[in-house]
């Protein structure tokens, strides 16, 4: 949700900032802008509504001997997505320039006070208020930029990651974070590159510092970084070496990141199990939570918390944990959980599921559960992210960077990790018969190959996409552990194609959605062999009796559903508990192809952002 980049050093900042923004564009693409400063402290700002490509055109051939620059790609919160509201924002005197990711909640009170003092505002943003507030504090206190930012932020309520420059100190930058991520890359030549995540940094340096909550840093080329807390405690930063390659951030010949990420799933599922599963020795080892296993086994219940696709993974986890480990599970939206005064006891375990590890509602829900004494576990993809750091323990998904806004490989990696956890706990608890446990381990190891086989059905899926691309609505049905897969399939379609789609438990169809079924309604049914098969066959009959069009995901060799459905997409046979890992793939591809055929911007669907750091 908004991406920020900054550079100060000896290189030309423009290409670094533009390239950085492109890598962060998944965080928002309503507008883009950059501010440059030369060694005399002159500031130039370029900004535009639209995407980074529009900004790039705007600054074409605009060479300038800048020594530092900051840039921003916006997902609008306060104020319309237009050029005036685009970042960077400059203070009234023209001295300070700032980019911001987050929301300043008390901005209207601050704005009112500043207006009383004679400040004027051009935009509707909370960010313009913040830059002027810092300026005002600086003027009144007579402090330097770092201290003024520190003082000002103590009076700010909300979430922020900011980078500020002051024309009186060319090359110097002050960065700060609370609630929104910020990474400082430390270059070999004493230069600094700052960004919302590591993607813009990795081509310059692999040495980074993940700024912690309530920390500020002063960056000056050639000088050591100074990090302090808002309360002015000096921090010795512990630096991290990035385990990320440029190739992971490129499309590598695929038309879209989403397609690349769908095709990466044999690998990402494998990577999420690698080193953790040994089918020969019949063992699962999850180092991250090993020392908490007894605590989990003794818990009264597990609460899964997530948003969007990660919430769907949590729902799959609920079926897995209850079936295999016989531990009661509830799955909650972060946003609902945090605001309804939930009953949480110290014997509860809360598992936060998040690709980015930064989703504001999930993070807030976890913090609330921590206050109430629960054990927190994280399932995150982004190493070093806020959720990964604030939970007591966790298991990373190792899916690699996910760039497409619609989550694909992160979902299957989350489900893989949840399967491993449920199996491990079930094994320790003795709730899975030994033979089933061993079969499941073996089957899990076979999943990457089976995903590969599903990907080979792409042409069939493209034909189905062609036939139904103009449908106005879609219904997705599944039962049991494949009910959340139906929800996820519907979400994928609406996110990227803008076709209305709903997921339902198949049996619930009779309680409403059946009224919508006619010859124009495609219904995608997950009808794999073991999952309440007979019941789902009856549901298919009911759809057929009303002329609905049936697209069925079936187990290889299925004859019965094949005889009823308009289209079948086969997936290899597997244990029922593992079918979500296979059944999800054709639904991702179906959504992808429909969206491409409709000319949608698949990797950057309208109004969405990949990392939602505001509530
Ligand atoms: C946004 C993204 C979704 C994602 C959700 C939760 O809505 O567009 O793809 O599932 O946030 O994100 P998280 O990073 O917490 O998994």
PDB file of C-alpha atoms in Angstrom, residues 329-567:
ATOM      1  CA  UNK A 329      -9.764 -24.212  15.172  1.00  0.00           C
ATOM      2  CA  UNK A 330     -11.485 -20.946  14.366  1.00  0.00           C
ATOM      3  CA  UNK A 331     -10.542 -18.857  11.365  1.00  0.00           C
ATOM      4  CA  UNK A 332     -10.989 -15.129  11.557  1.00  0.00           C
ATOM      5  CA  UNK A 333     -10.606 -12.081   9.361  1.00  0.00           C
ATOM      6  CA  UNK A 334      -7.999  -9.849  10.989  1.00  0.00           C
ATOM      7  CA  UNK A 335     -10.304  -6.839  10.615  1.00  0.00           C
ATOM      8  CA  UNK A 336     -13.248  -8.479  12.398  1.00  0.00           C
ATOM      9  CA  UNK A 337     -11.210 -10.111  15.107  1.00  0.00           C
ATOM     10  CA  UNK A 338      -9.471  -6.949  16.208  1.00  0.00           C
ATOM     11  CA  UNK A 339     -12.626  -4.905  16.651  1.00  0.00           C
ATOM     12  CA  UNK A 340     -15.006  -7.301  18.349  1.00  0.00           C
ATOM     13  CA  UNK A 341     -13.414  -7.691  21.748  1.00  0.00           C
ATOM     14  CA  UNK A 342     -12.597 -11.360  21.133  1.00  0.00           C
ATOM     15  CA  UNK A 343     -12.336 -13.817  23.993  1.00  0.00           C
ATOM     16  CA  UNK A 344      -8.715 -14.912  24.037  1.00  0.00           C
ATOM     17  CA  UNK A 345      -7.124 -16.942  26.776  1.00  0.00           C
ATOM     18  CA  UNK A 346      -3.462 -17.675  27.491  1.00  0.00           C
ATOM     19  CA  UNK A 347      -4.067 -21.288  26.395  1.00  0.00           C
ATOM     20  CA  UNK A 348      -5.029 -20.113  22.906  1.00  0.00           C
ATOM     21  CA  UNK A 349      -2.635 -20.209  20.000  1.00  0.00           C
ATOM     22  CA  UNK A 350      -3.103 -17.586  17.307  1.00  0.00           C
ATOM     23  CA  UNK A 351      -1.595 -18.227  13.890  1.00  0.00           C
ATOM     24  CA  UNK A 352      -1.177 -15.138  11.714  1.00  0.00           C
ATOM     25  CA  UNK A 353      -1.071 -15.995   8.030  1.00  0.00           C
ATOM     26  CA  UNK A 354       0.263 -13.361   5.661  1.00  0.00           C
ATOM     27  CA  UNK A 355       2.244 -13.360   2.450  1.00  0.00           C
ATOM     28  CA  UNK A 356       3.651  -9.876   3.022  1.00  0.00           C
ATOM     29  CA  UNK A 357       3.789 -10.089   6.790  1.00  0.00           C
ATOM     30  CA  UNK A 358       2.665  -6.457   6.821  1.00  0.00           C
ATOM     31  CA  UNK A 359      -1.130  -6.529   6.474  1.00  0.00           C
ATOM     32  CA  UNK A 360      -2.354  -3.956   8.986  1.00  0.00           C
ATOM     33  CA  UNK A 361      -5.466  -5.795  10.174  1.00  0.00           C
ATOM     34  CA  UNK A 362      -3.669  -9.105  10.623  1.00  0.00           C
ATOM     35  CA  UNK A 363      -0.853  -7.403  12.486  1.00  0.00           C
ATOM     36  CA  UNK A 364      -3.253  -5.526  14.767  1.00  0.00           C
ATOM     37  CA  UNK A 365      -5.206  -8.720  15.477  1.00  0.00           C
ATOM     38  CA  UNK A 366      -1.981 -10.459  16.478  1.00  0.00           C
ATOM     39  CA  UNK A 367      -0.922  -7.618  18.727  1.00  0.00           C
ATOM     40  CA  UNK A 368      -4.280  -7.772  20.471  1.00  0.00           C
ATOM     41  CA  UNK A 369      -3.945 -11.529  20.989  1.00  0.00           C
ATOM     42  CA  UNK A 370      -0.430 -11.003  22.348  1.00  0.00           C
ATOM     43  CA  UNK A 371      -1.703  -8.496  24.893  1.00  0.00           C
ATOM     44  CA  UNK A 372      -4.202 -11.098  26.071  1.00  0.00           C
ATOM     45  CA  UNK A 373      -1.455 -13.626  26.586  1.00  0.00           C
ATOM     46  CA  UNK A 374      -1.916 -15.985  23.623  1.00  0.00           C
ATOM     47  CA  UNK A 375       0.988 -17.697  21.914  1.00  0.00           C
ATOM     48  CA  UNK A 376       1.492 -16.156  18.472  1.00  0.00           C
ATOM     49  CA  UNK A 377       2.776 -18.087  15.480  1.00  0.00           C
ATOM     50  CA  UNK A 378       3.397 -16.608  12.050  1.00  0.00           C
ATOM     51  CA  UNK A 379       3.183 -18.095   8.582  1.00  0.00           C
ATOM     52  CA  UNK A 380       4.780 -15.429   6.401  1.00  0.00           C
ATOM     53  CA  UNK A 381       6.489 -15.313   3.068  1.00  0.00           C
ATOM     54  CA  UNK A 382       8.515 -12.140   3.485  1.00  0.00           C
ATOM     55  CA  UNK A 383      11.513 -12.734   5.694  1.00  0.00           C
ATOM     56  CA  UNK A 384      12.002 -10.080   8.366  1.00  0.00           C
ATOM     57  CA  UNK A 385       8.480  -8.695   7.909  1.00  0.00           C
ATOM     58  CA  UNK A 386       6.576  -7.199  10.840  1.00  0.00           C
ATOM     59  CA  UNK A 387       4.418 -10.266  11.486  1.00  0.00           C
ATOM     60  CA  UNK A 388       7.452 -12.543  11.282  1.00  0.00           C
ATOM     61  CA  UNK A 389       9.172 -10.402  13.866  1.00  0.00           C
ATOM     62  CA  UNK A 390       6.306  -9.794  16.229  1.00  0.00           C
ATOM     63  CA  UNK A 391       5.152 -13.399  16.578  1.00  0.00           C
ATOM     64  CA  UNK A 392       6.770 -15.701  19.149  1.00  0.00           C
ATOM     65  CA  UNK A 393       7.697 -18.270  16.525  1.00  0.00           C
ATOM     66  CA  UNK A 394       6.730 -19.284  13.023  1.00  0.00           C
ATOM     67  CA  UNK A 395       7.311 -21.114   9.796  1.00  0.00           C
ATOM     68  CA  UNK A 396       8.283 -19.238   6.642  1.00  0.00           C
ATOM     69  CA  UNK A 397       6.619 -20.284   3.395  1.00  0.00           C
ATOM     70  CA  UNK A 398       9.688 -19.939   1.118  1.00  0.00           C
ATOM     71  CA  UNK A 399       7.551 -19.238  -1.954  1.00  0.00           C
ATOM     72  CA  UNK A 400      10.003 -16.587  -3.164  1.00  0.00           C
ATOM     73  CA  UNK A 401       8.932 -13.019  -3.950  1.00  0.00           C
ATOM     74  CA  UNK A 402       5.333 -12.783  -5.120  1.00  0.00           C
ATOM     75  CA  UNK A 403       4.857  -9.733  -7.338  1.00  0.00           C
ATOM     76  CA  UNK A 404       1.464 -10.280  -9.035  1.00  0.00           C
ATOM     77  CA  UNK A 405      -1.171  -8.554  -6.937  1.00  0.00           C
ATOM     78  CA  UNK A 406      -3.434 -11.616  -7.016  1.00  0.00           C
ATOM     79  CA  UNK A 407      -1.853 -14.142  -4.701  1.00  0.00           C
ATOM     80  CA  UNK A 408      -1.167 -17.584  -6.188  1.00  0.00           C
ATOM     81  CA  UNK A 409       2.012 -19.332  -5.152  1.00  0.00           C
ATOM     82  CA  UNK A 410       1.853 -17.776  -1.689  1.00  0.00           C
ATOM     83  CA  UNK A 411      -1.516 -19.478  -1.145  1.00  0.00           C
ATOM     84  CA  UNK A 412      -0.304 -22.964  -2.048  1.00  0.00           C
ATOM     85  CA  UNK A 413       2.843 -22.410   0.015  1.00  0.00           C
ATOM     86  CA  UNK A 414       0.721 -21.369   3.016  1.00  0.00           C
ATOM     87  CA  UNK A 415      -1.440 -24.466   2.596  1.00  0.00           C
ATOM     88  CA  UNK A 416       1.710 -26.600   2.335  1.00  0.00           C
ATOM     89  CA  UNK A 417       3.067 -25.210   5.597  1.00  0.00           C
ATOM     90  CA  UNK A 418      -0.308 -25.634   7.320  1.00  0.00           C
ATOM     91  CA  UNK A 419      -0.410 -29.249   6.111  1.00  0.00           C
ATOM     92  CA  UNK A 420       3.055 -29.876   7.542  1.00  0.00           C
ATOM     93  CA  UNK A 421       2.053 -28.316  10.854  1.00  0.00           C
ATOM     94  CA  UNK A 422      -1.192 -30.299  11.089  1.00  0.00           C
ATOM     95  CA  UNK A 423       0.626 -33.516  10.235  1.00  0.00           C
ATOM     96  CA  UNK A 424       3.379 -32.887  12.737  1.00  0.00           C
ATOM     97  CA  UNK A 425       0.938 -32.068  15.543  1.00  0.00           C
ATOM     98  CA  UNK A 426      -1.320 -35.003  14.619  1.00  0.00           C
ATOM     99  CA  UNK A 427       1.691 -37.295  14.694  1.00  0.00           C
ATOM    100  CA  UNK A 428       2.802 -36.034  18.120  1.00  0.00           C
ATOM    101  CA  UNK A 429      -0.725 -36.264  19.446  1.00  0.00           C
ATOM    102  CA  UNK A 430      -1.323 -39.683  17.986  1.00  0.00           C
ATOM    103  CA  UNK A 431      -4.494 -38.592  16.211  1.00  0.00           C
ATOM    104  CA  UNK A 432      -3.508 -39.880  12.763  1.00  0.00           C
ATOM    105  CA  UNK A 433      -3.284 -43.635  12.201  1.00  0.00           C
ATOM    106  CA  UNK A 434       0.347 -44.461  11.400  1.00  0.00           C
ATOM    107  CA  UNK A 435      -0.485 -45.794   7.937  1.00  0.00           C
ATOM    108  CA  UNK A 436      -2.407 -42.679   6.948  1.00  0.00           C
ATOM    109  CA  UNK A 437       0.381 -40.506   8.334  1.00  0.00           C
ATOM    110  CA  UNK A 438       2.982 -42.294   6.230  1.00  0.00           C
ATOM    111  CA  UNK A 439       0.773 -42.177   3.148  1.00  0.00           C
ATOM    112  CA  UNK A 440       0.171 -38.492   3.630  1.00  0.00           C
ATOM    113  CA  UNK A 441       3.899 -37.819   3.894  1.00  0.00           C
ATOM    114  CA  UNK A 442       4.504 -39.756   0.718  1.00  0.00           C
ATOM    115  CA  UNK A 443       1.615 -38.062  -1.043  1.00  0.00           C
ATOM    116  CA  UNK A 444       2.786 -34.643   0.061  1.00  0.00           C
ATOM    117  CA  UNK A 445       6.156 -35.277  -1.486  1.00  0.00           C
ATOM    118  CA  UNK A 446       4.383 -36.157  -4.746  1.00  0.00           C
ATOM    119  CA  UNK A 447       2.400 -32.903  -4.819  1.00  0.00           C
ATOM    120  CA  UNK A 448       4.957 -30.810  -6.790  1.00  0.00           C
ATOM    121  CA  UNK A 449       4.915 -33.390  -9.635  1.00  0.00           C
ATOM    122  CA  UNK A 450       1.164 -33.509  -9.565  1.00  0.00           C
ATOM    123  CA  UNK A 451       0.948 -29.706  -9.774  1.00  0.00           C
ATOM    124  CA  UNK A 452       3.183 -29.996 -12.838  1.00  0.00           C
ATOM    125  CA  UNK A 453       0.622 -32.355 -14.371  1.00  0.00           C
ATOM    126  CA  UNK A 454      -2.216 -29.942 -13.627  1.00  0.00           C
ATOM    127  CA  UNK A 455      -0.289 -27.117 -15.325  1.00  0.00           C
ATOM    128  CA  UNK A 456      -0.243 -29.235 -18.459  1.00  0.00           C
ATOM    129  CA  UNK A 457      -4.037 -28.812 -18.653  1.00  0.00           C
ATOM    130  CA  UNK A 458      -3.519 -25.157 -19.513  1.00  0.00           C
ATOM    131  CA  UNK A 459      -4.831 -25.444 -23.082  1.00  0.00           C
ATOM    132  CA  UNK A 460      -8.095 -27.006 -21.945  1.00  0.00           C
ATOM    133  CA  UNK A 461      -8.453 -24.251 -19.355  1.00  0.00           C
ATOM    134  CA  UNK A 462      -7.838 -21.612 -22.046  1.00  0.00           C
ATOM    135  CA  UNK A 463     -10.685 -23.086 -24.110  1.00  0.00           C
ATOM    136  CA  UNK A 464     -13.019 -22.901 -21.131  1.00  0.00           C
ATOM    137  CA  UNK A 465     -11.900 -19.316 -20.511  1.00  0.00           C
ATOM    138  CA  UNK A 466     -12.674 -18.393 -24.125  1.00  0.00           C
ATOM    139  CA  UNK A 467     -16.167 -19.813 -23.859  1.00  0.00           C
ATOM    140  CA  UNK A 468     -17.124 -18.022 -20.636  1.00  0.00           C
ATOM    141  CA  UNK A 469     -15.103 -14.819 -20.704  1.00  0.00           C
ATOM    142  CA  UNK A 470     -18.190 -12.708 -21.338  1.00  0.00           C
ATOM    143  CA  UNK A 471     -20.235 -14.145 -18.491  1.00  0.00           C
ATOM    144  CA  UNK A 472     -21.427 -11.521 -16.023  1.00  0.00           C
ATOM    145  CA  UNK A 473     -21.385 -13.820 -12.983  1.00  0.00           C
ATOM    146  CA  UNK A 474     -19.707 -17.025 -11.886  1.00  0.00           C
ATOM    147  CA  UNK A 475     -20.503 -19.377  -9.048  1.00  0.00           C
ATOM    148  CA  UNK A 476     -17.827 -21.555  -7.427  1.00  0.00           C
ATOM    149  CA  UNK A 477     -18.847 -24.545  -5.339  1.00  0.00           C
ATOM    150  CA  UNK A 478     -16.908 -26.952  -3.167  1.00  0.00           C
ATOM    151  CA  UNK A 479     -17.471 -29.053  -0.092  1.00  0.00           C
ATOM    152  CA  UNK A 480     -15.341 -29.786   2.949  1.00  0.00           C
ATOM    153  CA  UNK A 481     -11.730 -28.814   2.557  1.00  0.00           C
ATOM    154  CA  UNK A 482     -12.445 -27.685  -1.000  1.00  0.00           C
ATOM    155  CA  UNK A 483     -15.016 -25.131   0.100  1.00  0.00           C
ATOM    156  CA  UNK A 484     -12.257 -22.564   0.824  1.00  0.00           C
ATOM    157  CA  UNK A 485     -10.777 -23.449  -2.556  1.00  0.00           C
ATOM    158  CA  UNK A 486     -14.093 -22.408  -4.128  1.00  0.00           C
ATOM    159  CA  UNK A 487     -13.860 -19.098  -2.236  1.00  0.00           C
ATOM    160  CA  UNK A 488     -10.303 -18.622  -3.461  1.00  0.00           C
ATOM    161  CA  UNK A 489     -11.249 -19.444  -7.076  1.00  0.00           C
ATOM    162  CA  UNK A 490     -14.031 -16.844  -6.965  1.00  0.00           C
ATOM    163  CA  UNK A 491     -11.723 -14.266  -5.408  1.00  0.00           C
ATOM    164  CA  UNK A 492      -9.091 -14.796  -8.114  1.00  0.00           C
ATOM    165  CA  UNK A 493     -11.663 -14.243 -10.846  1.00  0.00           C
ATOM    166  CA  UNK A 494     -13.173 -11.088  -9.406  1.00  0.00           C
ATOM    167  CA  UNK A 495      -9.817  -9.560  -8.462  1.00  0.00           C
ATOM    168  CA  UNK A 496      -8.321  -9.663 -11.907  1.00  0.00           C
ATOM    169  CA  UNK A 497     -11.180  -9.968 -14.421  1.00  0.00           C
ATOM    170  CA  UNK A 498     -13.738  -7.768 -12.560  1.00  0.00           C
ATOM    171  CA  UNK A 499     -16.417 -10.417 -13.200  1.00  0.00           C
ATOM    172  CA  UNK A 500     -18.668 -10.911 -10.220  1.00  0.00           C
ATOM    173  CA  UNK A 501     -18.011 -14.312  -8.690  1.00  0.00           C
ATOM    174  CA  UNK A 502     -19.122 -15.993  -5.490  1.00  0.00           C
ATOM    175  CA  UNK A 503     -17.827 -19.041  -3.706  1.00  0.00           C
ATOM    176  CA  UNK A 504     -20.235 -21.202  -1.731  1.00  0.00           C
ATOM    177  CA  UNK A 505     -20.300 -24.506   0.098  1.00  0.00           C
ATOM    178  CA  UNK A 506     -22.032 -26.694  -2.510  1.00  0.00           C
ATOM    179  CA  UNK A 507     -24.879 -27.710  -0.204  1.00  0.00           C
ATOM    180  CA  UNK A 508     -25.646 -24.074   0.610  1.00  0.00           C
ATOM    181  CA  UNK A 509     -26.520 -23.498  -3.026  1.00  0.00           C
ATOM    182  CA  UNK A 510     -30.083 -24.517  -2.251  1.00  0.00           C
ATOM    183  CA  UNK A 511     -30.378 -21.695   0.238  1.00  0.00           C
ATOM    184  CA  UNK A 512     -30.083 -18.865  -2.222  1.00  0.00           C
ATOM    185  CA  UNK A 513     -27.635 -19.023  -5.111  1.00  0.00           C
ATOM    186  CA  UNK A 514     -29.723 -21.620  -6.931  1.00  0.00           C
ATOM    187  CA  UNK A 515     -32.139 -18.793  -7.720  1.00  0.00           C
ATOM    188  CA  UNK A 516     -29.444 -17.278  -9.940  1.00  0.00           C
ATOM    189  CA  UNK A 517     -28.828 -20.354 -12.015  1.00  0.00           C
ATOM    190  CA  UNK A 518     -29.878 -20.292 -15.645  1.00  0.00           C
ATOM    191  CA  UNK A 519     -28.205 -20.988 -18.985  1.00  0.00           C
ATOM    192  CA  UNK A 520     -25.992 -17.902 -18.559  1.00  0.00           C
ATOM    193  CA  UNK A 521     -24.492 -18.917 -15.236  1.00  0.00           C
ATOM    194  CA  UNK A 522     -21.207 -20.818 -15.336  1.00  0.00           C
ATOM    195  CA  UNK A 523     -20.748 -22.847 -12.171  1.00  0.00           C
ATOM    196  CA  UNK A 524     -17.296 -24.113 -11.302  1.00  0.00           C
ATOM    197  CA  UNK A 525     -17.592 -27.196  -9.110  1.00  0.00           C
ATOM    198  CA  UNK A 526     -14.749 -28.912  -7.306  1.00  0.00           C
ATOM    199  CA  UNK A 527     -15.904 -32.500  -7.545  1.00  0.00           C
ATOM    200  CA  UNK A 528     -12.909 -34.628  -6.659  1.00  0.00           C
ATOM    201  CA  UNK A 529     -13.433 -38.294  -5.928  1.00  0.00           C
ATOM    202  CA  UNK A 530     -13.143 -38.525  -2.184  1.00  0.00           C
ATOM    203  CA  UNK A 531     -14.691 -35.311  -0.980  1.00  0.00           C
ATOM    204  CA  UNK A 532     -18.379 -36.091  -0.396  1.00  0.00           C
ATOM    205  CA  UNK A 533     -18.442 -37.166  -3.999  1.00  0.00           C
ATOM    206  CA  UNK A 534     -22.007 -38.462  -4.124  1.00  0.00           C
ATOM    207  CA  UNK A 535     -23.338 -35.352  -2.503  1.00  0.00           C
ATOM    208  CA  UNK A 536     -21.551 -33.124  -4.966  1.00  0.00           C
ATOM    209  CA  UNK A 537     -22.847 -35.210  -7.870  1.00  0.00           C
ATOM    210  CA  UNK A 538     -26.362 -34.451  -6.590  1.00  0.00           C
ATOM    211  CA  UNK A 539     -25.514 -30.738  -6.492  1.00  0.00           C
ATOM    212  CA  UNK A 540     -24.310 -30.961 -10.086  1.00  0.00           C
ATOM    213  CA  UNK A 541     -27.621 -32.572 -11.090  1.00  0.00           C
ATOM    214  CA  UNK A 542     -29.454 -29.695  -9.475  1.00  0.00           C
ATOM    215  CA  UNK A 543     -27.457 -27.178 -11.497  1.00  0.00           C
ATOM    216  CA  UNK A 544     -27.955 -29.147 -14.675  1.00  0.00           C
ATOM    217  CA  UNK A 545     -31.707 -29.328 -14.118  1.00  0.00           C
ATOM    218  CA  UNK A 546     -31.685 -25.512 -14.226  1.00  0.00           C
ATOM    219  CA  UNK A 547     -29.547 -25.308 -17.368  1.00  0.00           C
ATOM    220  CA  UNK A 548     -26.493 -23.943 -15.545  1.00  0.00           C
ATOM    221  CA  UNK A 549     -23.156 -24.488 -17.274  1.00  0.00           C
ATOM    222  CA  UNK A 550     -20.931 -26.818 -15.308  1.00  0.00           C
ATOM    223  CA  UNK A 551     -17.156 -26.589 -15.261  1.00  0.00           C
ATOM    224  CA  UNK A 552     -16.019 -29.439 -13.031  1.00  0.00           C
ATOM    225  CA  UNK A 553     -12.641 -30.054 -11.450  1.00  0.00           C
ATOM    226  CA  UNK A 554     -12.540 -33.839 -11.222  1.00  0.00           C
ATOM    227  CA  UNK A 555     -10.170 -36.627 -10.296  1.00  0.00           C
ATOM    228  CA  UNK A 556      -8.379 -38.149 -13.279  1.00  0.00           C
ATOM    229  CA  UNK A 557     -10.445 -40.857 -14.972  1.00  0.00           C
ATOM    230  CA  UNK A 558     -13.753 -39.713 -13.479  1.00  0.00           C
ATOM    231  CA  UNK A 559     -16.646 -40.881 -15.654  1.00  0.00           C
ATOM    232  CA  UNK A 560     -19.713 -39.909 -13.686  1.00  0.00           C
ATOM    233  CA  UNK A 561     -19.198 -36.150 -13.404  1.00  0.00           C
ATOM    234  CA  UNK A 562     -17.633 -36.096 -16.873  1.00  0.00           C
ATOM    235  CA  UNK A 563     -20.957 -37.407 -18.161  1.00  0.00           C
ATOM    236  CA  UNK A 564     -22.853 -34.561 -16.543  1.00  0.00           C
ATOM    237  CA  UNK A 565     -20.578 -31.530 -16.788  1.00  0.00           C
ATOM    238  CA  UNK A 566     -20.144 -29.239 -19.786  1.00  0.00           C
ATOM    239  CA  UNK A 567     -16.388 -29.179 -19.199  1.00  0.00           C
TER     240      UNK A 567
END
